[in-house]
Tab-separated table of C-alpha atoms in Angstrom:
chain	number	residue	atom	x	y	z
A	5	MET	CA	274.579	-117.445	58.551
A	6	SER	CA	271.237	-114.957	58.845
A	7	SER	CA	269.160	-116.261	56.550
A	8	LEU	CA	268.605	-119.286	54.659
A	9	SER	CA	266.358	-120.165	51.751
A	10	LEU	CA	263.740	-123.363	51.606
A	11	PRO	CA	262.657	-124.408	47.859
A	12	LEU	CA	258.971	-124.516	47.685
A	13	GLY	CA	259.553	-125.944	44.108
A	14	THR	CA	259.053	-125.234	40.382
A	15	GLY	CA	262.365	-122.226	41.073
A	16	ARG	CA	260.573	-120.970	44.072
A	17	SER	CA	262.464	-120.016	47.636
A	18	LEU	CA	261.169	-119.010	50.373
A	19	ARG	CA	263.909	-117.440	53.060
A	20	VAL	CA	263.694	-117.618	56.515
A	21	ASP	CA	265.816	-116.146	58.638
A	22	VAL	CA	267.401	-118.374	60.927
A	23	ARG	CA	268.069	-115.616	64.096
A	24	THR	CA	264.129	-114.542	63.812
A	25	SER	CA	263.289	-118.120	63.752
A	26	VAL	CA	265.304	-119.649	66.656
A	27	VAL	CA	264.088	-116.743	68.636
A	28	CYS	CA	260.286	-116.933	67.370
A	29	LEU	CA	260.853	-120.718	67.932
A	30	VAL	CA	262.037	-120.053	72.341
A	31	LEU	CA	259.153	-117.975	72.020
A	32	LEU	CA	256.869	-120.201	71.503
A	33	VAL	CA	258.556	-122.892	74.403
A	34	PHE	CA	258.004	-119.810	76.704
A	35	SER	CA	254.450	-119.395	76.046
A	36	LEU	CA	254.007	-123.143	76.372
A	37	ILE	CA	255.711	-123.774	79.341
A	38	ALA	CA	253.535	-120.860	81.207
A	39	ALA	CA	250.154	-122.010	79.869
A	40	MET	CA	251.180	-125.696	81.120
A	41	ALA	CA	252.200	-123.969	84.222
A	42	SER	CA	248.378	-122.336	84.600
A	43	LEU	CA	247.040	-125.549	83.651
A	44	CYS	CA	248.648	-126.719	87.328
A	45	TYR	CA	247.857	-124.177	89.194
A	46	GLY	CA	244.136	-124.304	90.353
A	47	SER	CA	242.812	-124.435	94.136
A	48	GLY	CA	246.353	-126.059	94.501
A	49	TRP	CA	249.312	-127.861	92.511
A	50	ASP	CA	248.247	-130.227	90.372
A	51	ARG	CA	250.614	-132.601	88.615
A	52	PRO	CA	251.616	-132.973	84.843
A	53	SER	CA	250.143	-136.062	84.052
A	54	ASP	CA	247.324	-135.376	86.058
A	55	VAL	CA	246.662	-132.488	83.127
A	56	LEU	CA	247.519	-134.484	80.955
A	57	ALA	CA	245.478	-136.856	81.277
A	58	ALA	CA	242.437	-134.379	81.813
A	59	LEU	CA	243.428	-132.926	78.420
A	60	ARG	CA	243.170	-136.241	77.056
A	61	GLY	CA	239.578	-136.731	78.899
A	62	GLU	CA	240.319	-139.122	81.331
A	63	GLY	CA	241.132	-137.893	85.149
A	64	PRO	CA	239.099	-136.367	88.074
A	65	ILE	CA	240.427	-132.994	87.233
A	66	GLN	CA	238.435	-133.353	83.783
A	67	VAL	CA	236.481	-130.256	84.420
A	68	SER	CA	238.897	-127.935	85.712
A	69	VAL	CA	241.354	-127.764	83.608
A	70	THR	CA	239.254	-128.052	79.971
A	71	GLN	CA	235.938	-126.010	81.591
A	72	TRP	CA	237.818	-123.647	83.701
A	73	ARG	CA	240.799	-122.577	83.043
A	74	MET	CA	241.535	-123.818	79.782
A	75	PRO	CA	239.544	-121.293	78.211
A	76	ARG	CA	242.029	-118.819	80.753
A	77	ILE	CA	244.880	-120.191	78.884
A	78	VAL	CA	243.987	-119.819	75.593
A	79	ALA	CA	241.931	-116.335	76.211
A	80	ALA	CA	245.960	-115.364	77.644
A	81	ILE	CA	247.626	-116.164	74.039
A	82	PHE	CA	245.275	-115.175	71.896
A	83	PHE	CA	244.447	-111.456	73.428
A	84	GLY	CA	248.181	-111.071	74.681
A	85	ALA	CA	249.068	-111.534	70.743
A	86	ALA	CA	246.857	-109.466	69.589
A	87	LEU	CA	248.074	-106.857	71.304
A	88	GLY	CA	251.039	-107.383	70.010
A	89	LEU	CA	250.163	-107.225	66.349
A	90	ALA	CA	248.437	-104.163	67.209
A	91	GLY	CA	251.533	-102.495	69.152
A	92	ALA	CA	253.312	-103.548	65.872
A	93	ILE	CA	251.044	-102.001	63.819
A	94	PHE	CA	251.060	-98.538	65.547
A	95	GLN	CA	255.274	-98.806	66.046
A	96	ASN	CA	255.683	-99.020	62.149
A	97	ILE	CA	253.001	-96.356	61.180
A	98	THR	CA	254.206	-93.644	63.970
A	99	ARG	CA	257.709	-95.088	63.575
A	100	ASN	CA	257.895	-94.712	66.800
A	101	PRO	CA	258.320	-97.888	70.412
A	102	LEU	CA	256.396	-95.504	72.147
A	103	GLY	CA	253.352	-95.456	68.605
A	104	ALA	CA	250.721	-97.619	71.353
A	105	PRO	CA	247.074	-98.172	71.664
A	106	ASP	CA	247.137	-97.718	75.022
A	107	ILE	CA	249.410	-94.669	75.237
A	108	ILE	CA	247.770	-93.040	71.950
A	109	GLY	CA	244.206	-92.508	73.235
A	110	LEU	CA	242.597	-96.076	71.579
A	111	ASP	CA	242.131	-98.230	75.205
A	112	ALA	CA	240.624	-94.979	76.470
A	113	GLY	CA	238.144	-94.231	73.857
A	114	ALA	CA	237.384	-98.170	73.900
A	115	TYR	CA	236.328	-98.021	78.130
A	116	THR	CA	234.884	-94.537	77.201
A	117	GLY	CA	232.042	-96.825	75.110
A	118	VAL	CA	231.886	-99.659	77.061
A	119	LEU	CA	231.277	-96.910	79.682
A	120	LEU	CA	228.251	-95.463	77.582
A	121	VAL	CA	226.770	-98.885	77.522
A	122	PHE	CA	226.847	-99.638	81.350
A	123	THR	CA	225.644	-96.522	82.278
A	124	MET	CA	222.689	-96.095	78.682
A	125	THR	CA	222.052	-99.884	78.322
A	126	VAL	CA	221.421	-103.161	79.051
A	127	ALA	CA	225.397	-104.393	78.692
A	128	THR	CA	225.480	-107.654	77.072
A	129	GLU	CA	229.134	-109.183	75.706
A	130	ALA	CA	227.879	-107.674	72.368
A	131	SER	CA	227.036	-104.960	73.031
A	132	ILE	CA	230.345	-104.211	75.318
A	133	THR	CA	232.621	-105.924	72.405
A	134	LEU	CA	231.077	-103.285	69.588
A	135	ALA	CA	231.131	-100.261	71.384
A	136	ALA	CA	234.713	-100.561	72.727
A	137	ILE	CA	235.816	-100.855	68.744
A	138	CYS	CA	233.326	-98.284	67.935
A	139	GLY	CA	234.800	-95.906	71.009
A	140	GLY	CA	238.292	-97.148	69.951
A	141	LEU	CA	237.681	-96.889	66.305
A	142	ILE	CA	235.907	-92.636	66.906
A	143	ALA	CA	238.857	-92.470	69.350
A	144	ALA	CA	241.190	-93.384	65.751
A	145	LEU	CA	239.742	-91.417	64.029
A	146	VAL	CA	240.197	-88.105	66.066
A	147	VAL	CA	243.860	-88.161	65.986
A	148	TYR	CA	244.197	-89.448	63.062
A	149	ALA	CA	242.226	-86.368	61.981
A	150	LEU	CA	244.292	-84.199	64.507
A	151	SER	CA	247.371	-85.936	63.173
A	152	ALA	CA	246.936	-85.591	59.020
A	153	GLY	CA	246.489	-81.517	59.170
A	154	ALA	CA	249.533	-80.592	57.770
A	155	GLY	CA	251.173	-84.068	56.198
A	156	PHE	CA	251.430	-87.214	58.860
A	157	SER	CA	253.720	-86.813	61.308
A	158	GLY	CA	254.635	-89.971	63.534
A	159	LEU	CA	255.428	-88.603	66.429
A	160	ARG	CA	252.762	-86.247	65.916
A	161	LEU	CA	250.379	-88.764	66.104
A	162	ILE	CA	251.557	-89.670	69.630
A	163	VAL	CA	251.637	-86.272	71.126
A	164	ILE	CA	247.610	-85.323	69.563
A	165	GLY	CA	247.061	-88.826	70.599
A	166	ILE	CA	249.044	-88.150	74.282
A	167	GLY	CA	246.505	-84.901	74.432
A	168	VAL	CA	243.611	-86.836	73.408
A	169	GLN	CA	244.457	-89.437	75.900
A	170	ALA	CA	244.319	-87.248	78.704
A	171	VAL	CA	240.385	-86.092	77.187
A	172	LEU	CA	238.550	-89.181	76.978
A	173	THR	CA	239.822	-90.233	80.690
A	174	ALA	CA	238.545	-86.901	82.112
A	175	VAL	CA	235.616	-88.225	80.700
A	176	ASN	CA	235.841	-91.925	81.658
A	177	SER	CA	236.686	-90.670	85.214
A	178	TRP	CA	233.606	-88.067	85.404
A	179	ILE	CA	231.018	-90.976	83.267
A	180	ILE	CA	232.301	-92.716	86.937
A	181	LEU	CA	230.983	-90.371	89.178
A	182	ARG	CA	227.901	-89.597	87.131
A	183	ALA	CA	226.703	-93.235	88.420
A	184	GLU	CA	224.650	-95.453	89.673
A	185	LEU	CA	226.734	-97.068	92.383
A	186	ASP	CA	226.661	-100.703	91.453
A	187	VAL	CA	227.414	-99.572	87.534
A	188	ALA	CA	230.554	-97.627	88.273
A	189	ILE	CA	230.930	-100.880	90.210
A	190	SER	CA	231.039	-102.964	87.769
A	191	ALA	CA	233.155	-100.001	85.567
A	192	SER	CA	235.536	-99.804	87.945
A	193	VAL	CA	236.268	-103.295	88.921
A	194	TRP	CA	235.792	-104.102	84.933
A	195	GLN	CA	239.190	-101.425	84.319
A	196	ALA	CA	241.845	-102.707	85.560
A	197	GLY	CA	241.276	-105.724	82.983
A	198	SER	CA	241.052	-109.438	84.094
A	199	LEU	CA	241.295	-113.149	82.571
A	200	ASN	CA	239.238	-113.836	85.449
A	201	GLY	CA	236.018	-116.172	85.090
A	202	LEU	CA	236.291	-116.237	81.105
A	203	ASP	CA	234.120	-119.483	80.020
A	204	TRP	CA	234.180	-121.030	76.569
A	205	VAL	CA	231.145	-118.611	75.480
A	206	ASP	CA	233.411	-115.517	76.396
A	207	ILE	CA	235.782	-116.172	74.084
A	208	ASP	CA	234.548	-118.414	70.719
A	209	GLY	CA	233.810	-115.226	69.116
A	210	PRO	CA	236.678	-112.561	70.140
A	211	VAL	CA	239.254	-115.266	69.224
A	212	THR	CA	237.751	-115.723	66.069
A	213	ILE	CA	237.439	-111.894	64.952
A	214	ILE	CA	241.868	-112.135	66.478
A	215	VAL	CA	242.113	-114.438	63.916
A	216	VAL	CA	240.298	-113.004	60.431
A	217	LEU	CA	242.350	-109.831	61.953
A	218	ALA	CA	245.740	-111.432	61.776
A	219	LEU	CA	245.449	-112.348	58.703
A	220	LEU	CA	244.151	-109.135	57.230
A	221	LEU	CA	247.643	-108.149	58.523
A	222	THR	CA	249.427	-110.516	57.126
A	223	LEU	CA	248.163	-109.897	53.393
A	224	LEU	CA	249.720	-106.271	54.419
A	225	SER	CA	251.900	-107.351	56.271
A	226	ARG	CA	255.237	-106.549	53.151
A	227	PRO	CA	253.689	-102.741	51.989
A	228	MET	CA	253.802	-101.671	55.766
A	229	HIS	CA	257.267	-102.363	56.241
A	230	GLN	CA	258.389	-100.921	53.339
A	231	ALA	CA	256.149	-98.035	54.388
A	232	ALA	CA	258.244	-97.984	57.411
A	233	LEU	CA	261.070	-97.827	55.592
A	234	GLY	CA	260.023	-93.829	54.958
A	235	ASP	CA	257.024	-93.008	52.851
A	236	GLU	CA	259.085	-92.343	49.058
A	237	LEU	CA	260.678	-95.703	48.933
A	238	ALA	CA	257.282	-96.745	49.934
A	239	ILE	CA	255.925	-94.871	47.601
A	240	SER	CA	258.452	-95.307	44.339
A	241	SER	CA	257.939	-98.980	45.180
A	242	GLY	CA	253.985	-98.952	44.552
A	243	VAL	CA	252.419	-98.331	48.230
A	244	GLY	CA	249.537	-96.416	48.290
A	245	LEU	CA	250.655	-94.754	51.956
A	246	GLY	CA	246.843	-93.891	53.079
A	247	ARG	CA	244.542	-96.231	51.498
A	248	LEU	CA	247.988	-98.663	53.793
A	249	ARG	CA	247.136	-96.625	56.554
A	250	ILE	CA	243.581	-95.913	57.375
A	251	LEU	CA	243.984	-100.076	56.175
A	252	LEU	CA	245.628	-100.942	59.078
A	253	VAL	CA	244.515	-98.065	61.924
A	254	LEU	CA	240.999	-100.475	61.809
A	255	ILE	CA	243.329	-104.201	61.707
A	256	GLY	CA	244.904	-102.080	65.015
A	257	VAL	CA	241.697	-101.382	66.498
A	258	GLY	CA	239.976	-103.934	65.806
A	259	LEU	CA	242.374	-106.442	67.241
A	260	SER	CA	242.937	-103.769	70.187
A	261	ALA	CA	239.169	-102.832	71.161
A	262	THR	CA	237.806	-106.741	70.625
A	263	VAL	CA	240.368	-107.031	73.338
A	264	THR	CA	239.318	-104.473	75.563
A	265	GLY	CA	235.880	-105.523	75.066
A	266	VAL	CA	235.968	-109.060	76.982
A	267	ALA	CA	238.467	-108.664	79.709
A	268	GLY	CA	239.018	-104.781	79.801
A	269	PRO	CA	242.234	-102.905	79.398
A	270	ILE	CA	245.302	-104.503	80.208
A	271	VAL	CA	248.091	-102.214	79.170
A	272	PHE	CA	251.283	-101.745	78.468
A	273	ILE	CA	251.490	-105.435	76.760
A	274	ALA	CA	250.855	-103.474	72.871
A	275	LEU	CA	253.835	-101.151	74.213
A	276	SER	CA	256.653	-103.435	75.306
A	277	ALA	CA	255.712	-106.595	72.820
A	278	PRO	CA	257.035	-105.274	69.637
A	279	GLN	CA	259.987	-103.378	70.893
A	280	ILE	CA	261.684	-106.202	73.226
A	281	GLY	CA	260.309	-109.243	69.557
A	282	ARG	CA	261.960	-105.932	67.711
A	283	ARG	CA	265.575	-106.486	70.550
A	284	LEU	CA	265.063	-109.880	70.574
A	285	THR	CA	265.184	-110.347	66.625
A	286	ALA	CA	267.773	-107.646	66.076
A	287	ALA	CA	265.350	-106.654	63.297
A	288	ALA	CA	265.294	-102.881	61.691
A	289	GLY	CA	261.824	-102.239	61.394
A	290	VAL	CA	259.159	-103.654	63.827
A	291	PRO	CA	258.346	-107.403	63.293
A	292	LEU	CA	254.975	-108.427	63.512
A	293	LEU	CA	255.772	-112.780	64.830
A	294	PRO	CA	257.808	-112.209	67.771
A	295	ALA	CA	255.451	-109.108	68.855
A	296	ALA	CA	252.998	-111.741	68.638
A	297	LEU	CA	254.774	-114.352	70.185
A	298	THR	CA	255.879	-111.597	72.897
A	299	GLY	CA	252.365	-110.843	74.089
A	300	ALA	CA	250.925	-114.451	73.289
A	301	PHE	CA	254.804	-114.992	76.940
A	302	LEU	CA	254.461	-111.750	78.625
A	303	LEU	CA	250.223	-111.797	79.055
A	304	THR	CA	250.386	-115.368	80.549
A	305	GLY	CA	253.342	-115.668	82.021
A	306	SER	CA	251.186	-112.360	83.762
A	307	ASP	CA	248.790	-113.870	84.204
A	308	LEU	CA	249.323	-116.863	86.359
A	309	LEU	CA	252.276	-114.493	88.090
A	310	ALA	CA	248.602	-112.210	89.050
A	311	GLN	CA	247.221	-115.529	90.536
A	312	TRP	CA	250.154	-115.670	92.006
A	313	LEU	CA	250.847	-113.648	93.903
A	314	LEU	CA	248.012	-113.127	96.868
A	315	ALA	CA	246.693	-116.335	96.535
A	316	PRO	CA	244.213	-117.901	96.732
A	317	THR	CA	242.817	-114.257	95.822
A	318	MET	CA	242.557	-113.718	91.875
A	319	LEU	CA	244.094	-110.594	90.895
A	320	PRO	CA	243.343	-108.459	87.491
A	321	VAL	CA	245.896	-109.291	85.500
A	322	GLY	CA	246.443	-105.686	84.494
A	323	VAL	CA	247.442	-104.760	87.761
A	324	VAL	CA	250.436	-106.894	86.406
A	325	THR	CA	251.420	-105.837	83.414
A	326	THR	CA	250.768	-102.431	85.247
A	327	GLY	CA	253.046	-102.521	87.187
A	328	VAL	CA	256.096	-104.524	85.507
A	329	GLY	CA	255.099	-101.966	82.187
A	330	GLY	CA	255.296	-98.533	83.998
A	331	LEU	CA	259.237	-99.906	84.620
A	332	TYR	CA	259.675	-100.492	80.918
A	333	LEU	CA	257.673	-97.006	80.111
A	334	LEU	CA	259.894	-95.233	81.893
A	335	TRP	CA	263.184	-97.089	81.031
A	336	LEU	CA	261.861	-96.055	76.935
A	337	LEU	CA	260.542	-92.799	78.158
A	338	THR	CA	264.783	-92.074	79.769
A	339	LYS	CA	266.099	-93.093	76.611
A	340	GLU	CA	264.266	-91.132	74.101
A	341	ILE	CA	264.785	-88.327	76.160
A	342	ARG	CA	268.677	-88.483	76.261
A	343	ARG	CA	268.756	-88.939	72.732
């Protein structure tokens, strides 16, 4: 049995893929297990019963659980889901597993925007987030304009994106070298990508933005998957490809840059989560929900590993995702070359 039809009343029904539903349920359970483990892990290991009591507003570790550890876990879940969705968007647009914001230069553009704020103005949470979104959008505009010059091509977009990323990486290095020492140190630490020290005040706005963009993406999911099957098929079914791609790019950049503005560039989650979700569900395209849940699980698990590896020193989660994601990228490139 590959799918089920659930009656919705008035003669309508909802078709649900059984394998996708099971995979999503398993990913959700794994994410909650990783989140619970992170809630138990602080300066030492607290019993789950004490953590559950703290979540009910009871016990001696209430403040450390609800005010220190919980914002970090919520950020890991929502930021991981946002990166997974952003990767799914660009991999559907390019129809290529290498299409991800951190591969085609969008994260580098967001970092450029943040560096300019660090070096030219007084950096605040709002200005950093806005600069990251603007930098990512400008980088996306440049990549899209250059790749769409002679007809849209996903492979050309990736190649041009890699070139733009190389240029922006060089610009970012030059900005850091020219900056004051304290600014350069702050920018370098931020570049590692970290969830350390996040508070409720830091994440309430970004989480709201991510939820809104995810809802907008849900409305566009059907035409996005139609476009991923081919331009001719999408046009014949009434999909406006030009406007659809622009909207998807704006949403994808918004999701990725919002995370970058708060936590710094956390690489490889957007690259790997959509493909892992696709392979687990055996889907023809890149489904959104498995990508989001896989991203949430990967970032929550990576953050727990970052806290545990050199305890009591907490590593930036970007260090862990870079190490794990680098191996995944090598495997993916090897597979693509053999085709």
